PDB file of C-alpha atoms in Angstrom:
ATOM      1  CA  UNK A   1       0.000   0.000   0.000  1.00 82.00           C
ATOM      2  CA  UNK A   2       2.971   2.393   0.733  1.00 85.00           C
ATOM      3  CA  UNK A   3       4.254   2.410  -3.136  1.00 92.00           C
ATOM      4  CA  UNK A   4       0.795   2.811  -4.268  1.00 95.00           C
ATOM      5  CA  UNK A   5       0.168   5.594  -1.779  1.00 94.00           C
ATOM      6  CA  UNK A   6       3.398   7.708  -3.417  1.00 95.00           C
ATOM      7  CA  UNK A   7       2.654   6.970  -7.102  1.00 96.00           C
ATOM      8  CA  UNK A   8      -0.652   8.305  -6.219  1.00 96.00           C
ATOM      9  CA  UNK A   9       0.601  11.560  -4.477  1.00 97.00           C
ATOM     10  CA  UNK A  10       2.761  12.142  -7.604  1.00 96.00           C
ATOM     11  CA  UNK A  11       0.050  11.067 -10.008  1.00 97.00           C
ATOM     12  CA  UNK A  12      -1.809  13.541  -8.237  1.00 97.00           C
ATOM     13  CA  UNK A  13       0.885  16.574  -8.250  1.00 97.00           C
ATOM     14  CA  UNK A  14       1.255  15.620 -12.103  1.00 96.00           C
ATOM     15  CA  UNK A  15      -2.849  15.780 -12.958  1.00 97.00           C
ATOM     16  CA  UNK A  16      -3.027  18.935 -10.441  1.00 96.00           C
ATOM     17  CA  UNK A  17      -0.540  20.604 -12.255  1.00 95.00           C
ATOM     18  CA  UNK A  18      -1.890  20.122 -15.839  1.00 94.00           C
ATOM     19  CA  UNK A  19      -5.460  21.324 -15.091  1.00 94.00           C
ATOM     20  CA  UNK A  20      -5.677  23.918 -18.006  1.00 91.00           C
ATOM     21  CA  UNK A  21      -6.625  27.478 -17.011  1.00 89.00           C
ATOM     22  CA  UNK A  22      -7.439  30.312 -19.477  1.00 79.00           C
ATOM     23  CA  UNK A  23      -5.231  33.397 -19.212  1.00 70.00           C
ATOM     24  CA  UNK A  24      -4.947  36.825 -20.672  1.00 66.00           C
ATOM     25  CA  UNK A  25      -5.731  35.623 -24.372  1.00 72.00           C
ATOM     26  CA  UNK A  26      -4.491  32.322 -24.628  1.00 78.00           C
ATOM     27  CA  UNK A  27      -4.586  28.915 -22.388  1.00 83.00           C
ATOM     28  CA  UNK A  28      -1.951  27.249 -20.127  1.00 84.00           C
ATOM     29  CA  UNK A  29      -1.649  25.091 -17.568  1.00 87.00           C
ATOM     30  CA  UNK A  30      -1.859  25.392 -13.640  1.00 87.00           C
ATOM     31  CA  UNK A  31       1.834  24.602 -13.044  1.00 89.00           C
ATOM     32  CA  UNK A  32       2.505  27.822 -14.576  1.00 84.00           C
ATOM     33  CA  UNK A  33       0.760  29.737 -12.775  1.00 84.00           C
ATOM     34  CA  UNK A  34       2.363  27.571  -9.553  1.00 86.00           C
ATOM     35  CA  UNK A  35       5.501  29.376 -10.479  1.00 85.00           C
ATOM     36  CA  UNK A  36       4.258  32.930 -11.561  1.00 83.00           C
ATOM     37  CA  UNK A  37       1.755  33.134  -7.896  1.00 83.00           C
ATOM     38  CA  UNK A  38       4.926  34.175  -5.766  1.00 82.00           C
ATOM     39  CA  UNK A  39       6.440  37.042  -7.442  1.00 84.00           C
ATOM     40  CA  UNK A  40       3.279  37.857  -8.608  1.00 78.00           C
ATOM     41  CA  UNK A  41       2.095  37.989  -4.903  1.00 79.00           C
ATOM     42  CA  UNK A  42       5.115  39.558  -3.589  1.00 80.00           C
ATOM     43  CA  UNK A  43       4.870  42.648  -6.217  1.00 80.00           C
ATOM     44  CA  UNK A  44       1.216  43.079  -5.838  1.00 76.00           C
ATOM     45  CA  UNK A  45      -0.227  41.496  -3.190  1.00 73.00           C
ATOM     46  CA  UNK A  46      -3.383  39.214  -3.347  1.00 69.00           C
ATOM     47  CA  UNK A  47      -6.388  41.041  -4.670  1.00 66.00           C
ATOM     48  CA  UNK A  48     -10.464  41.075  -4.433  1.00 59.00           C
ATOM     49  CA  UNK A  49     -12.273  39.212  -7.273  1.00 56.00           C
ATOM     50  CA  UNK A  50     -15.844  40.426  -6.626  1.00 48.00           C
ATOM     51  CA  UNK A  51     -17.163  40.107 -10.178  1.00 47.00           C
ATOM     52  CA  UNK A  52     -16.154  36.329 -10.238  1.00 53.00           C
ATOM     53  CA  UNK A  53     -14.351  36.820 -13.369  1.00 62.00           C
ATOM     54  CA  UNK A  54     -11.682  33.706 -14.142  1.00 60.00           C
ATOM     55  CA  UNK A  55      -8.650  35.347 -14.294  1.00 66.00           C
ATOM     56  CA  UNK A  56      -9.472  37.049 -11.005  1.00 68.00           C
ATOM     57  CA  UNK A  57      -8.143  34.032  -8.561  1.00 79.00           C
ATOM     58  CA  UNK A  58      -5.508  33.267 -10.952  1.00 83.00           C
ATOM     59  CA  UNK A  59      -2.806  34.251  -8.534  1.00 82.00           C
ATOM     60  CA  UNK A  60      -4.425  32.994  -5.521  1.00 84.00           C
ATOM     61  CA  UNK A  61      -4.847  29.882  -7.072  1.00 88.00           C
ATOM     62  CA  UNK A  62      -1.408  28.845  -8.242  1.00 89.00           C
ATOM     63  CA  UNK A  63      -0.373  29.690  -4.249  1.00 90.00           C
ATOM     64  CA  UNK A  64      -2.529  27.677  -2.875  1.00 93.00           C
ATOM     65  CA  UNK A  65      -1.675  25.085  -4.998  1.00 95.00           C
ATOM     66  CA  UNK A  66       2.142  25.574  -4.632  1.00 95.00           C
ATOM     67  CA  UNK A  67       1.426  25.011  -1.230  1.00 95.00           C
ATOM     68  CA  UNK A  68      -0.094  21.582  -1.317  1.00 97.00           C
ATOM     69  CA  UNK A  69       1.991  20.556  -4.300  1.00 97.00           C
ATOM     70  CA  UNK A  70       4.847  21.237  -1.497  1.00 96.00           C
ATOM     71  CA  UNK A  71       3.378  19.832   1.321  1.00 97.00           C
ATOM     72  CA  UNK A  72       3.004  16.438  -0.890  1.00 97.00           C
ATOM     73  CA  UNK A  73       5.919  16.330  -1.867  1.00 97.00           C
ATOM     74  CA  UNK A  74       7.228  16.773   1.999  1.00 97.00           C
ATOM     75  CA  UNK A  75       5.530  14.119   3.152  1.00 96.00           C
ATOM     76  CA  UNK A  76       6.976  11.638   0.067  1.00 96.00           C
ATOM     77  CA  UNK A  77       9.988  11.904   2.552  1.00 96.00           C
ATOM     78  CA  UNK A  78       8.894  11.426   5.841  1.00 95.00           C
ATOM     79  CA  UNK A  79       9.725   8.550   7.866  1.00 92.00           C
ATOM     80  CA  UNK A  80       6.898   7.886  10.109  1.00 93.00           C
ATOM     81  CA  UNK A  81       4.818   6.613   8.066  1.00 90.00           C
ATOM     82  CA  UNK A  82       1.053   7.655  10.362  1.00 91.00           C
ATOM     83  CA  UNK A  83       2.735  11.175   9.918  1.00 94.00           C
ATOM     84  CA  UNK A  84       2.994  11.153   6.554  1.00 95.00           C
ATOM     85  CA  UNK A  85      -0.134  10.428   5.989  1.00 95.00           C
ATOM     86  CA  UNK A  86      -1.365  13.261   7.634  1.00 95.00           C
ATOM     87  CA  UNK A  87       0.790  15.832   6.279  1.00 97.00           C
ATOM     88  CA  UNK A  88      -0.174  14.029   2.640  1.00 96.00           C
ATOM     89  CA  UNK A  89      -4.043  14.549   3.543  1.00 97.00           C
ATOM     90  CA  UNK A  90      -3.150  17.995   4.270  1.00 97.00           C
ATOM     91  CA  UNK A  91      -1.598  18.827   0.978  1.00 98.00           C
ATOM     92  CA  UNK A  92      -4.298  17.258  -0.969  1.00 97.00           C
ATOM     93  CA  UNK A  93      -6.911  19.496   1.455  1.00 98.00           C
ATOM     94  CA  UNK A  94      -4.613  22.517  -0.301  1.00 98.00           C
ATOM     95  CA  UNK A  95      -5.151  21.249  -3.898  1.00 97.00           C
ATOM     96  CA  UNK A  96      -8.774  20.442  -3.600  1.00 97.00           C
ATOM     97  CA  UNK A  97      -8.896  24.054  -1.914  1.00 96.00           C
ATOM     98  CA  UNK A  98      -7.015  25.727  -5.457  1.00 95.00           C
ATOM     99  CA  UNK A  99      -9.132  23.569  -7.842  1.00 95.00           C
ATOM    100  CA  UNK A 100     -12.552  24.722  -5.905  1.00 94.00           C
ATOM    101  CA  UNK A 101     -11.294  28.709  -5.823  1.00 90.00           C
ATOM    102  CA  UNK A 102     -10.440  27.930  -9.354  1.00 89.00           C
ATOM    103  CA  UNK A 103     -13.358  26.568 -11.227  1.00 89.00           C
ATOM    104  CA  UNK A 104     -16.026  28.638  -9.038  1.00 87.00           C
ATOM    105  CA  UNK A 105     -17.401  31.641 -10.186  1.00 78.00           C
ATOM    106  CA  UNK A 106     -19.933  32.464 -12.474  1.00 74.00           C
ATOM    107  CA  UNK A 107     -20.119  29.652 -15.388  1.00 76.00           C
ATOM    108  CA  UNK A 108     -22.384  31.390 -16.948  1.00 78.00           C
ATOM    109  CA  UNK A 109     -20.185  34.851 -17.741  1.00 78.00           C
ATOM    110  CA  UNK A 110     -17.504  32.631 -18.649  1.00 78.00           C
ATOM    111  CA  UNK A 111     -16.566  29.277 -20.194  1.00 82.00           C
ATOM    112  CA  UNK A 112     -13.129  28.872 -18.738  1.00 84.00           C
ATOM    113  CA  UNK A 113     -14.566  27.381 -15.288  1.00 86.00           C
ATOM    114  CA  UNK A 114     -15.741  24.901 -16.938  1.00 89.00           C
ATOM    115  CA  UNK A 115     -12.676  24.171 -19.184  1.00 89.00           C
ATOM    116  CA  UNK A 116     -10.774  23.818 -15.386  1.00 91.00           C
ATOM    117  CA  UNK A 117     -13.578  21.790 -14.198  1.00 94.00           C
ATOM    118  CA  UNK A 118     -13.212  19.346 -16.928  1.00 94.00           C
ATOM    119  CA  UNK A 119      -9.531  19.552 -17.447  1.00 95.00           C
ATOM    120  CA  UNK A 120      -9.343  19.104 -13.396  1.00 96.00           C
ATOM    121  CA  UNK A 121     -11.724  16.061 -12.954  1.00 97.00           C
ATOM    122  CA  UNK A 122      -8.641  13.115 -13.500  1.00 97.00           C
ATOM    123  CA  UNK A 123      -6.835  15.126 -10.506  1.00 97.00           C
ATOM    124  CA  UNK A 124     -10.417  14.854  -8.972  1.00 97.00           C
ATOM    125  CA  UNK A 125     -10.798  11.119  -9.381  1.00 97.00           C
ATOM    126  CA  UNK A 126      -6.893  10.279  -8.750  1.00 97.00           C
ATOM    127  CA  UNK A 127      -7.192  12.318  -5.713  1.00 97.00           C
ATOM    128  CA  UNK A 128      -9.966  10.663  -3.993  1.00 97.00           C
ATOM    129  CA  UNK A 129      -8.368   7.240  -4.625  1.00 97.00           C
ATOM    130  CA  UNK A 130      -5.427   8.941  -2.617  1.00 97.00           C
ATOM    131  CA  UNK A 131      -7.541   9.625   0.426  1.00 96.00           C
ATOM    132  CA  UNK A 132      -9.172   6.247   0.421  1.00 96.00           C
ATOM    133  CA  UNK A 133      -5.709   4.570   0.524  1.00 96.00           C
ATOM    134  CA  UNK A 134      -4.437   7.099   3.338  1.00 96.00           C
ATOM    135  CA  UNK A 135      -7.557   5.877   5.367  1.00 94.00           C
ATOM    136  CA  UNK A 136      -7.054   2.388   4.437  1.00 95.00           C
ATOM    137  CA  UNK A 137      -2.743   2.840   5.402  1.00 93.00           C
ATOM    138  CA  UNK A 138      -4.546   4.587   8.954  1.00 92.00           C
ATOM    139  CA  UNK A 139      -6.538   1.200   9.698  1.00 92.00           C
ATOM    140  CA  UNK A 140      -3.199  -0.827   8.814  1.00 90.00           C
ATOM    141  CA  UNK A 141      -1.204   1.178  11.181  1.00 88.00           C
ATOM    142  CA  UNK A 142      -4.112   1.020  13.711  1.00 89.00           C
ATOM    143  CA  UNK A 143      -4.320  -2.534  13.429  1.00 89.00           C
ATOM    144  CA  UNK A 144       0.047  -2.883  13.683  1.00 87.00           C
ATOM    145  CA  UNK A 145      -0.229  -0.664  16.939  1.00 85.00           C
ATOM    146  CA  UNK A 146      -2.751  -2.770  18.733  1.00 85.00           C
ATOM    147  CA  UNK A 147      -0.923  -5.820  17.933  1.00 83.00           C
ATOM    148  CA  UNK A 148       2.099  -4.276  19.034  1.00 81.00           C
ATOM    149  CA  UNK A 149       0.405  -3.431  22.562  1.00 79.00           C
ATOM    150  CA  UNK A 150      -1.024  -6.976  22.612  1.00 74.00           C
ATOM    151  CA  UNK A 151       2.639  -8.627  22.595  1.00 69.00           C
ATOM    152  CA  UNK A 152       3.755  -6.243  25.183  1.00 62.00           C
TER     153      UNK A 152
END
């Protein structure tokens, strides 16, 4: 289960990271905006997006998902393995966080939510099989620690 687990959280930073999102007057993906967030943030700060336009959350968006994308990757090398699991369900909280700031707004005004949404449902699907092995890897280390206490 633990080599499934970590090709899943890397499946999951590679499908998180090619979610395409519709900027300026063209179409990339979100990894590039993972990398533009920070000195974007640092030179202007993080701003409002009260009309719900796409392009709005663009910048919050790619830090959030740094974030988890980092906090993943983190927890690939962590030792304890009940730990790791919990730092792992943490960055996956941060990407499901960036891909719901990212595909809501108003669908209606424009069609690029839905282009994410689409785009962003194999990170969706590869993602939940990631939590349900985390909470199956929680009952295997449950079960190890109470047969541990039971030798003693």
């Amino acid at each position: 289960i633990y080599l499934m687990i970590r090709k899943l959280k890397i499946w999951t930073i590679i499908l998180h990271s090619f979610i395409i999102i519709g900027a300026g007057h063209g179409i990339g993906i979100l990894a590039i905006m993972d990398l533009m967030s920070i000195p974007l943030i640092l030179e202007d700060g993080i701003k409002e997006n009260p009309f719900g336009y796409f392009s709005g959350n663009l910048v919050l968006v790619g830090l959030i998902s740094i974030i988890g994308k980092i906090v993943l990757v983190i927890s690939l090398f962590i030792k304890k393995e009940l730990i790791k699991n919990i730092i792992g369900i943490i960055g996956l909280f941060f990407l499901w966080l960036s891909f719901y700031v990212l595909i809501s707004g108003n669908w209606k005004r424009d069609s690029l939510f839905e282009l994410a949404f689409w785009t962003g449902l194999p990170f969706l699907i590869c993602s939940i099989f990631l939590l349900v092995l985390f909470f199956k890897d929680f009952e295997r280390i449950e079960k190890l620690n109470e047969k541990v206490k039971g030798d003693k």
